[in-house]
Short mmCIF file of C-alpha atoms (C1' of nucleotides) in Angstrom, two decimals:
data_model
loop_
_atom_site.label_atom_id
_atom_site.label_comp_id
_atom_site.label_asym_id
_atom_site.label_seq_id
_atom_site.Cartn_x
_atom_site.Cartn_y
_atom_site.Cartn_z
CA MET A 1 -2.27 -24.53 30.45
CA VAL A 2 -1.87 -22.70 27.17
CA GLU A 3 -0.28 -24.07 24.02
CA ALA A 4 3.20 -22.76 23.36
CA ALA A 5 2.23 -21.91 19.78
CA THR A 6 -0.64 -19.79 21.06
CA ARG A 7 1.68 -17.60 23.07
CA LEU A 8 4.02 -17.29 20.12
CA ILE A 9 1.26 -16.20 17.77
CA GLU A 10 0.10 -13.68 20.33
CA ARG A 11 3.56 -12.23 20.74
CA LEU A 12 4.27 -12.23 17.03
CA ALA A 13 1.04 -10.35 16.39
CA ARG A 14 2.14 -7.68 18.85
CA VAL A 15 5.58 -7.34 17.32
CA LEU A 16 4.01 -6.99 13.90
CA GLN A 17 1.71 -4.26 15.08
CA ASN A 18 4.66 -2.39 16.54
CA ASP A 19 6.53 -2.52 13.26
CA ALA A 20 3.50 -1.25 11.39
CA HIS A 21 4.10 2.40 12.28
CA LYS A 22 6.65 2.99 9.53
CA HIS A 23 6.42 6.08 7.34
CA GLY A 24 3.86 7.71 9.58
CA LEU A 25 1.13 5.22 8.72
CA LYS A 26 -0.90 3.26 11.24
CA PRO A 27 -1.24 -0.53 11.26
CA ALA A 28 -4.78 -0.35 9.95
CA GLN A 29 -3.69 1.92 7.11
CA TRP A 30 -0.99 -0.51 6.02
CA GLU A 31 -3.50 -3.32 6.07
CA ALA A 32 -5.90 -1.36 3.91
CA LEU A 33 -3.13 -0.51 1.46
CA ARG A 34 -2.04 -4.12 1.21
CA TYR A 35 -5.58 -5.26 0.69
CA LEU A 36 -6.21 -2.78 -2.09
CA ALA A 37 -3.02 -3.87 -3.81
CA ALA A 38 -4.06 -7.53 -3.71
CA ALA A 39 -7.82 -7.38 -4.32
CA ASN A 40 -9.50 -7.72 -7.70
CA ARG A 41 -11.61 -4.93 -9.13
CA PHE A 42 -14.88 -6.25 -7.65
CA SER A 43 -13.36 -6.18 -4.22
CA ARG A 44 -11.73 -2.76 -4.07
CA SER A 45 -14.62 -1.10 -2.28
CA PRO A 46 -15.11 0.22 1.26
CA GLY A 47 -17.61 -2.55 1.87
CA ALA A 48 -15.25 -5.34 0.90
CA LEU A 49 -12.47 -3.79 2.94
CA THR A 50 -14.85 -3.64 5.87
CA ALA A 51 -15.45 -7.38 5.65
CA TRP A 52 -11.74 -8.06 5.22
CA LEU A 53 -10.68 -6.03 8.23
CA GLY A 54 -13.60 -7.19 10.31
CA VAL A 55 -14.41 -3.73 11.64
CA THR A 56 -17.44 -1.50 11.18
CA LYS A 57 -17.93 0.52 8.03
CA GLY A 58 -17.63 3.77 9.94
CA THR A 59 -14.10 2.87 10.97
CA VAL A 60 -13.14 1.93 7.44
CA SER A 61 -14.58 5.16 6.13
CA GLN A 62 -12.27 7.14 8.39
CA THR A 63 -9.21 5.06 7.56
CA LEU A 64 -9.88 5.60 3.87
CA GLN A 65 -10.22 9.32 4.41
CA ALA A 66 -6.83 9.34 6.09
CA LEU A 67 -5.25 7.44 3.20
CA GLU A 68 -6.88 9.77 0.70
CA ARG A 69 -5.59 12.84 2.57
CA LYS A 70 -2.11 11.35 2.35
CA GLY A 71 -2.56 10.89 -1.39
CA LEU A 72 -2.08 7.13 -1.27
CA ILE A 73 -5.47 6.09 -2.64
CA GLU A 74 -8.09 7.52 -4.97
CA LYS A 75 -11.86 7.25 -4.78
CA ARG A 76 -14.02 7.22 -7.87
CA PRO A 77 -17.63 6.29 -8.50
CA ALA A 78 -18.14 2.56 -8.83
CA PRO A 79 -19.27 1.51 -12.31
CA GLY A 80 -22.83 0.23 -12.25
CA ASP A 81 -23.83 1.37 -8.77
CA ARG A 82 -24.08 5.03 -7.99
CA ARG A 83 -23.93 4.39 -4.25
CA GLY A 84 -20.63 2.60 -4.48
CA VAL A 85 -17.04 3.80 -4.41
CA ARG A 86 -14.17 2.21 -6.28
CA LEU A 87 -10.82 2.44 -4.55
CA ASP A 88 -7.44 2.45 -6.25
CA LEU A 89 -3.87 2.92 -5.13
CA THR A 90 -2.15 6.00 -6.48
CA GLU A 91 1.40 5.92 -7.77
CA ALA A 92 2.53 7.11 -4.36
CA GLY A 93 0.60 4.34 -2.65
CA ASP A 94 2.18 1.78 -4.90
CA ARG A 95 5.66 3.11 -4.22
CA LEU A 96 5.08 3.16 -0.48
CA LEU A 97 4.10 -0.51 -0.50
CA ALA A 98 7.60 -1.38 -1.62
CA ASP A 99 8.63 -0.46 1.93
CA ASP A 100 5.89 -2.47 3.60
CA PRO A 101 7.01 -3.27 7.16
CA MET A 102 5.48 -6.72 6.65
CA GLY A 103 8.45 -7.40 4.42
CA ASP A 104 10.52 -8.15 7.52
CA LEU A 105 8.13 -10.91 8.48
CA ASP A 106 8.24 -12.28 4.98
CA ALA A 107 12.02 -12.35 5.09
CA ALA A 108 11.92 -14.22 8.39
CA VAL A 109 9.47 -16.76 6.99
CA ALA A 110 11.54 -17.13 3.84
CA GLY A 111 14.48 -18.01 6.08
CA LEU A 112 12.81 -21.26 7.14
CA PRO A 113 13.60 -24.51 5.38
CA ARG A 114 11.14 -25.36 2.63
CA GLU A 115 9.28 -28.17 4.41
CA ALA A 116 8.94 -26.14 7.60
CA ARG A 117 7.54 -23.26 5.56
CA GLU A 118 4.97 -25.48 3.94
CA ALA A 119 3.98 -27.12 7.20
CA LEU A 120 3.68 -23.67 8.76
CA GLY A 121 1.37 -22.55 5.97
CA ALA A 122 -0.81 -25.63 6.30
CA SER A 123 -1.13 -25.35 10.07
CA LEU A 124 -1.85 -21.65 10.00
CA GLU A 125 -4.48 -22.20 7.34
CA ALA A 126 -6.22 -24.77 9.50
CA VAL A 127 -6.09 -22.49 12.53
CA LEU A 128 -7.34 -19.48 10.61
CA LYS A 129 -10.16 -21.48 9.06
CA ALA A 130 -11.25 -22.64 12.50
CA MET A 131 -11.19 -19.07 13.80
CA LEU A 132 -13.15 -17.73 10.85
CA ALA A 133 -15.72 -20.53 11.06
CA ARG A 134 -16.36 -19.79 14.72
CA ARG A 135 -17.31 -16.20 13.90
CA GLY A 136 -18.75 -16.51 10.43
CA GLY A 137 -16.12 -14.45 8.63
CA ARG A 138 -15.61 -14.67 4.88
CA PRO A 139 -12.61 -16.67 3.68
CA PHE A 140 -11.53 -14.13 1.01
CA GLY A 141 -9.50 -16.59 -1.03
CA ALA A 142 -7.97 -16.12 -4.46
CA CYS A 143 -10.39 -15.74 -7.34
CA ARG A 144 -8.84 -18.78 -9.02
CA SER A 145 -9.86 -21.14 -6.21
CA CYS A 146 -13.50 -20.08 -6.24
CA MET A 147 -16.50 -22.17 -7.20
CA HIS A 148 -17.62 -19.40 -9.54
CA PHE A 149 -14.34 -19.40 -11.43
CA ARG A 150 -14.61 -20.70 -15.01
CA PRO A 151 -11.13 -21.15 -16.47
CA ASN A 152 -10.21 -20.91 -20.15
CA HIS A 153 -13.58 -19.56 -21.04
CA ASP A 154 -12.21 -18.25 -24.27
CA ARG A 155 -14.81 -15.60 -25.09
CA GLY A 156 -12.53 -12.62 -25.49
CA ALA A 157 -11.07 -13.09 -22.00
CA PRO A 158 -8.98 -15.89 -20.49
CA HIS A 159 -11.41 -16.70 -17.67
CA LEU A 160 -14.87 -15.86 -16.42
CA CYS A 161 -16.59 -15.18 -13.12
CA ASN A 162 -19.83 -17.10 -13.26
CA LEU A 163 -21.34 -15.23 -10.33
CA LEU A 164 -20.89 -11.70 -11.64
CA ASN A 165 -20.71 -12.79 -15.27
CA GLU A 166 -17.55 -10.76 -15.79
CA PRO A 167 -14.48 -11.50 -17.87
CA LEU A 168 -11.29 -12.18 -15.93
CA SER A 169 -7.69 -11.69 -16.94
CA VAL A 170 -5.03 -14.20 -15.96
CA GLU A 171 -3.86 -11.74 -13.32
CA ASP A 172 -7.41 -11.38 -11.99
CA GLY A 173 -7.43 -15.06 -11.19
CA GLU A 174 -4.62 -14.57 -8.71
CA ARG A 175 -6.24 -11.71 -6.85
CA ILE A 176 -8.24 -11.72 -3.65
CA CYS A 177 -12.02 -11.63 -4.00
CA VAL A 178 -14.76 -10.89 -1.47
CA GLU A 179 -17.15 -13.19 -3.24
CA GLN A 180 -14.78 -16.14 -3.19
CA GLU A 181 -16.43 -19.36 -2.16
CA ALA A 182 -14.17 -22.39 -1.97
CA ALA A 183 -14.64 -24.82 -4.86
CA ALA A 184 -16.16 -28.18 -3.96
CA MET B 1 5.83 -12.63 -4.40
CA VAL B 2 4.93 -13.02 -0.78
CA GLU B 3 5.07 -16.25 1.22
CA ALA B 4 1.66 -17.80 1.81
CA ALA B 5 2.46 -18.17 5.49
CA THR B 6 3.16 -14.45 5.73
CA ARG B 7 -0.31 -13.57 4.48
CA LEU B 8 -1.84 -16.08 6.88
CA ILE B 9 -0.01 -14.65 9.87
CA GLU B 10 -1.06 -11.16 8.86
CA ARG B 11 -4.70 -12.18 8.56
CA LEU B 12 -4.65 -14.20 11.76
CA ALA B 13 -3.23 -11.24 13.63
CA ARG B 14 -6.11 -9.10 12.40
CA VAL B 15 -8.73 -11.66 13.37
CA LEU B 16 -7.19 -11.91 16.81
CA GLN B 17 -7.29 -8.18 17.27
CA ASN B 18 -10.96 -8.14 16.32
CA ASP B 19 -11.79 -10.79 18.89
CA ALA B 20 -9.94 -8.88 21.57
CA HIS B 21 -12.79 -6.46 22.23
CA LYS B 22 -14.69 -8.82 24.52
CA HIS B 23 -16.08 -7.56 27.83
CA GLY B 24 -15.46 -3.94 26.90
CA LEU B 25 -11.68 -4.28 27.07
CA LYS B 26 -9.30 -3.24 24.30
CA PRO B 27 -6.70 -5.54 22.74
CA ALA B 28 -3.86 -3.77 24.55
CA GLN B 29 -5.67 -4.16 27.87
CA TRP B 30 -6.07 -7.91 27.40
CA GLU B 31 -2.41 -8.20 26.54
CA ALA B 32 -1.42 -6.35 29.67
CA LEU B 33 -3.71 -8.53 31.76
CA ARG B 34 -2.28 -11.71 30.31
CA TYR B 35 1.24 -10.50 30.84
CA LEU B 36 0.64 -9.65 34.47
CA ALA B 37 -0.87 -13.08 35.04
CA ALA B 38 2.17 -14.82 33.56
CA ALA B 39 5.07 -12.66 34.78
CA ASN B 40 7.10 -13.27 37.91
CA ARG B 41 7.23 -10.73 40.71
CA PHE B 42 10.35 -8.97 39.35
CA SER B 43 8.58 -8.40 36.07
CA ARG B 44 5.21 -7.08 37.12
CA SER B 45 6.11 -3.41 36.68
CA PRO B 46 5.12 -0.73 34.17
CA GLY B 47 8.68 -0.77 32.84
CA ALA B 48 8.74 -4.50 32.15
CA LEU B 49 5.30 -4.31 30.55
CA THR B 50 6.60 -1.50 28.37
CA ALA B 51 9.40 -3.71 27.09
CA TRP B 52 7.01 -6.63 26.60
CA LEU B 53 4.46 -4.65 24.61
CA GLY B 54 7.11 -2.74 22.72
CA VAL B 55 5.38 0.60 23.11
CA THR B 56 6.40 3.78 24.92
CA LYS B 57 6.04 4.07 28.66
CA GLY B 58 3.49 6.85 28.30
CA THR B 59 1.15 4.52 26.46
CA VAL B 60 1.58 1.80 29.06
CA SER B 61 0.90 4.27 31.83
CA GLN B 62 -2.46 5.12 30.29
CA THR B 63 -3.43 1.51 29.66
CA LEU B 64 -2.65 0.70 33.28
CA GLN B 65 -4.76 3.61 34.45
CA ALA B 66 -7.66 2.25 32.42
CA LEU B 67 -7.25 -1.21 33.95
CA GLU B 68 -7.03 0.26 37.42
CA ARG B 69 -10.19 2.30 36.86
CA LYS B 70 -11.95 -0.92 35.88
CA GLY B 71 -10.74 -2.56 39.08
CA LEU B 72 -8.79 -5.27 37.28
CA ILE B 73 -5.32 -4.46 38.62
CA GLU B 74 -3.81 -2.89 41.71
CA LYS B 75 -0.77 -0.67 42.04
CA ARG B 76 1.39 -0.68 45.12
CA PRO B 77 4.84 0.67 45.88
CA ALA B 78 7.61 -1.61 44.68
CA PRO B 79 9.66 -3.09 47.52
CA GLY B 80 13.19 -1.73 47.50
CA ASP B 81 12.72 1.15 45.05
CA ARG B 82 10.53 4.05 45.98
CA ARG B 83 10.18 5.14 42.36
CA GLY B 84 8.80 1.81 41.22
CA VAL B 85 5.29 0.42 41.07
CA ARG B 86 4.34 -3.21 41.59
CA LEU B 87 1.36 -4.40 39.62
CA ASP B 88 -0.97 -7.20 40.60
CA LEU B 89 -4.20 -8.62 39.24
CA THR B 90 -7.21 -8.21 41.47
CA GLU B 91 -9.70 -10.99 42.04
CA ALA B 92 -11.86 -9.45 39.32
CA GLY B 93 -8.92 -9.37 36.93
CA ASP B 94 -8.22 -13.00 37.60
CA ARG B 95 -11.82 -13.96 37.01
CA LEU B 96 -12.00 -11.98 33.78
CA LEU B 97 -8.97 -13.77 32.42
CA ALA B 98 -10.94 -17.01 32.48
CA ASP B 99 -12.87 -15.56 29.54
CA ASP B 100 -9.79 -14.49 27.62
CA PRO B 101 -10.72 -14.18 23.94
CA MET B 102 -7.34 -15.72 23.14
CA GLY B 103 -8.88 -18.95 24.38
CA ASP B 104 -10.48 -19.42 20.98
CA LEU B 105 -7.09 -19.37 19.31
CA ASP B 106 -5.78 -21.82 21.84
CA ALA B 107 -8.68 -24.17 21.10
CA ALA B 108 -7.96 -23.93 17.39
CA VAL B 109 -4.28 -24.68 17.95
CA ALA B 110 -5.15 -27.55 20.26
CA GLY B 111 -7.22 -29.01 17.45
CA LEU B 112 -4.10 -29.65 15.36
CA PRO B 113 -2.41 -33.05 15.45
CA ARG B 114 0.44 -33.26 17.93
CA GLU B 115 3.33 -33.19 15.44
CA ALA B 116 1.81 -30.31 13.50
CA ARG B 117 1.44 -28.39 16.75
CA GLU B 118 5.05 -28.97 17.68
CA ALA B 119 6.30 -28.06 14.22
CA LEU B 120 4.17 -24.93 14.34
CA GLY B 121 5.70 -23.93 17.66
CA ALA B 122 9.21 -24.50 16.42
CA SER B 123 8.70 -22.50 13.22
CA LEU B 124 6.99 -19.63 14.98
CA GLU B 125 9.77 -19.51 17.53
CA ALA B 126 12.35 -19.22 14.79
CA VAL B 127 10.37 -16.49 13.04
CA LEU B 128 9.78 -14.56 16.24
CA LYS B 129 13.42 -14.81 17.21
CA ALA B 130 14.44 -13.43 13.82
CA MET B 131 12.00 -10.54 14.16
CA LEU B 132 13.14 -9.70 17.69
CA ALA B 133 16.81 -9.90 16.72
CA ARG B 134 16.26 -7.43 13.89
CA ARG B 135 14.93 -4.86 16.30
CA GLY B 136 16.78 -5.66 19.50
CA GLY B 137 13.78 -6.68 21.57
CA ARG B 138 14.12 -8.74 24.70
CA PRO B 139 13.22 -12.44 24.45
CA PHE B 140 11.28 -12.57 27.74
CA GLY B 141 11.56 -16.31 28.23
CA ALA B 142 10.63 -18.40 31.24
CA CYS B 143 12.71 -17.86 34.36
CA ARG B 144 13.65 -21.55 34.33
CA SER B 145 15.45 -21.29 30.99
CA CYS B 146 17.60 -18.35 32.06
CA MET B 147 21.36 -18.26 32.49
CA HIS B 148 20.88 -16.76 35.93
CA PHE B 149 18.64 -19.59 37.09
CA ARG B 150 20.22 -21.77 39.79
CA PRO B 151 18.05 -24.86 40.35
CA ASN B 152 17.76 -26.84 43.58
CA HIS B 153 19.64 -24.24 45.49
CA ASP B 154 18.26 -25.59 48.72
CA ARG B 155 18.76 -22.60 50.96
CA GLY B 156 15.23 -22.18 52.21
CA ALA B 157 13.87 -21.92 48.67
CA PRO B 158 13.76 -24.42 45.82
CA HIS B 159 15.68 -22.26 43.33
CA LEU B 160 17.64 -19.02 43.12
CA CYS B 161 18.02 -16.11 40.75
CA ASN B 162 21.73 -15.44 40.55
CA LEU B 163 21.27 -12.03 38.97
CA LEU B 164 18.95 -10.52 41.56
CA ASN B 165 20.05 -12.89 44.30
CA GLU B 166 16.46 -13.72 45.13
CA PRO B 167 14.87 -17.00 46.21
CA LEU B 168 12.53 -18.61 43.67
CA SER B 169 9.61 -20.93 44.21
CA VAL B 170 8.96 -23.82 41.85
CA GLU B 171 6.12 -21.78 40.36
CA ASP B 172 8.44 -18.78 39.89
CA GLY B 173 10.59 -20.88 37.61
CA GLU B 174 7.72 -21.23 35.16
CA ARG B 175 6.91 -17.56 34.96
CA ILE B 176 7.95 -14.97 32.41
CA CYS B 177 10.87 -12.73 33.36
CA VAL B 178 12.15 -9.47 31.86
CA GLU B 179 15.67 -10.27 32.84
CA GLN B 180 15.66 -13.65 31.17
CA GLU B 181 18.77 -14.33 29.13
CA ALA B 182 18.86 -17.66 27.33
CA ALA B 183 21.19 -20.19 28.99
CA ALA B 184 24.31 -21.06 27.03
"C1'" DT C 1 27.76 16.45 46.16
"C1'" DC C 2 25.98 17.00 41.85
"C1'" DA C 3 25.14 15.42 37.25
"C1'" DT C 4 23.06 11.59 35.08
"C1'" DT C 5 20.16 7.75 34.67
"C1'" DT C 6 15.97 5.34 35.66
"C1'" DG C 7 10.90 4.58 36.73
"C1'" DG C 8 6.72 6.76 36.10
"C1'" DT C 9 3.22 10.33 35.06
"C1'" DA C 10 0.92 14.27 32.34
"C1'" DT C 11 -0.50 16.12 28.11
"C1'" DC C 12 -1.07 16.69 23.06
"C1'" DG C 13 -2.42 15.33 18.45
"C1'" DA C 14 -3.56 11.81 15.10
"C1'" DG C 15 -5.78 7.76 14.54
"C1'" DT C 16 -8.65 3.31 15.66
"C1'" DC C 17 -12.84 1.44 16.81
"C1'" DG C 18 -17.79 0.44 18.15
"C1'" DA C 19 -22.22 2.63 18.16
"C1'" DT C 20 -25.66 5.34 16.40
"C1'" DA C 21 -27.86 8.22 13.23
"C1'" DC C 22 -28.35 9.71 8.64
"C1'" DT C 23 -28.41 10.04 3.20
"C1'" DT C 24 -28.64 8.20 -1.22
"C1'" DT C 25 -29.39 4.60 -4.29
"C1'" DA C 26 -30.88 -0.10 -5.49
"C1'" DC C 27 -34.17 -3.71 -5.38
"C1'" DG C 28 -38.21 -6.69 -4.47
"C1'" DC C 29 -42.99 -6.93 -4.57
"C1'" DC C 30 -47.45 -5.71 -5.26
"C1'" DG D 1 -45.09 2.71 -11.40
"C1'" DG D 2 -44.92 3.07 -6.43
"C1'" DC D 3 -43.54 1.75 -1.88
"C1'" DG D 4 -41.12 -0.34 1.66
"C1'" DT D 5 -36.84 -2.23 2.77
"C1'" DA D 6 -32.06 -3.32 2.18
"C1'" DA D 7 -27.42 -1.88 1.05
"C1'" DA D 8 -23.31 1.42 0.48
"C1'" DG D 9 -21.27 5.11 2.50
"C1'" DT D 10 -20.62 9.20 5.54
"C1'" DA D 11 -20.84 11.96 9.97
"C1'" DT D 12 -20.26 12.25 14.73
"C1'" DC D 13 -19.37 10.82 19.58
"C1'" DG D 14 -16.72 8.80 23.27
"C1'" DA D 15 -13.20 5.70 24.95
"C1'" DC D 16 -8.90 4.23 23.95
"C1'" DT D 17 -4.04 3.49 21.65
"C1'" DC D 18 0.16 5.29 20.47
"C1'" DG D 19 4.35 8.25 19.65
"C1'" DA D 20 6.40 12.44 21.23
"C1'" DT D 21 7.62 15.59 24.47
"C1'" DA D 22 7.99 17.45 28.83
"C1'" DC D 23 8.22 16.67 33.40
"C1'" DC D 24 9.16 14.86 38.44
"C1'" DA D 25 11.25 12.07 42.01
"C1'" DA D 26 14.27 8.60 43.47
"C1'" DA D 27 18.49 5.96 42.56
"C1'" DT D 28 23.30 5.84 41.02
"C1'" DG D 29 27.92 6.94 40.56
"C1'" DA D 30 31.99 9.59 39.72
#
DNA sequence: TCATTTGGTATCGAGTCGATACTTTACGCC
DNA sequence: GGCGTAAAGTATCGACTCGATACCAAATGA
């Protein structure tokens, strides 16, 4: 037999994918847009997006071309590596995200009582971690919760990334990072 | 700000979709296969699958053609309606389902403590119900929990469907039904 | 009986996705 | 410095999804 929760997750995933056709975008395009809005500057690259989505880089390249054609993102050379590309949302991309179809899910989740919401988060985190471990995917947590994060570093910038040796703003600390490695 | 659980569901959905490329099938094909394995005989039609997946009937028609080409399902005329098609898994389809990539999710869910698992199910059910209500999707519950379900009817068959006036086996009662309408 | 609804299929265009091949740049090691 | 290899992206192919539209045949019903 199959766990009831398993079936529910499966069905919910399908419903979500159906909703993700708003405004003429595809599910994968919405996911890319959301990622770019939430990732820090070291992680707004095709490569990082590839790892986040878990698809091949060829696929990501095409999705990014589609988003660029629609004027929702911009590509520019990455500072410090002439092979790389730095991705940024345009104004239009930012505006479109206000109508993210995922907002409906968020509203539904917000409708749960507080303890249920917290328990849901904890259980989902455990399940996701197990799934990622099984396949060797990166966790992609917030910069702030990373072992390379040095808070209150106080040398011109609030914080510091000890891996890349880069200054971090307070806002940076909240963003998603490809390099994130859970603190001990 | 966005609920933590919302981000987790979003990510989990993506991971699941990535896993669903096993054995050369596509995510949609696995979903169709699973549905056909779990649906009762009144619900194993292209139309019911269309409602379940929430896509257009043209899309479903193509997915079913792909599954038929691969020898995983069979189409036969529906009894009682010469327009309709009755879908059934073949032996090969049944065997393939034993290696359902969704099994990994189920294992992860099964790894949770019992209360967490139950709380997870309850919360997800509430969220899913809210999402379906917003868009007018069918609930698709188990036959047994339907307002048309008449248990222990004892006229040659264990139970009865009062809507279609059809006898139901014990096993039928556990299966998914398109017509399901939650009991009062 | 005849219009309408219902169950499915056919076809088109845009996009996803894995696979493979390719280009350019970076990097490690003598 | 030079060379081989790794890494970041792009290009292209084929199978498939998906919405949209058009279509056909059987059921329904006024």
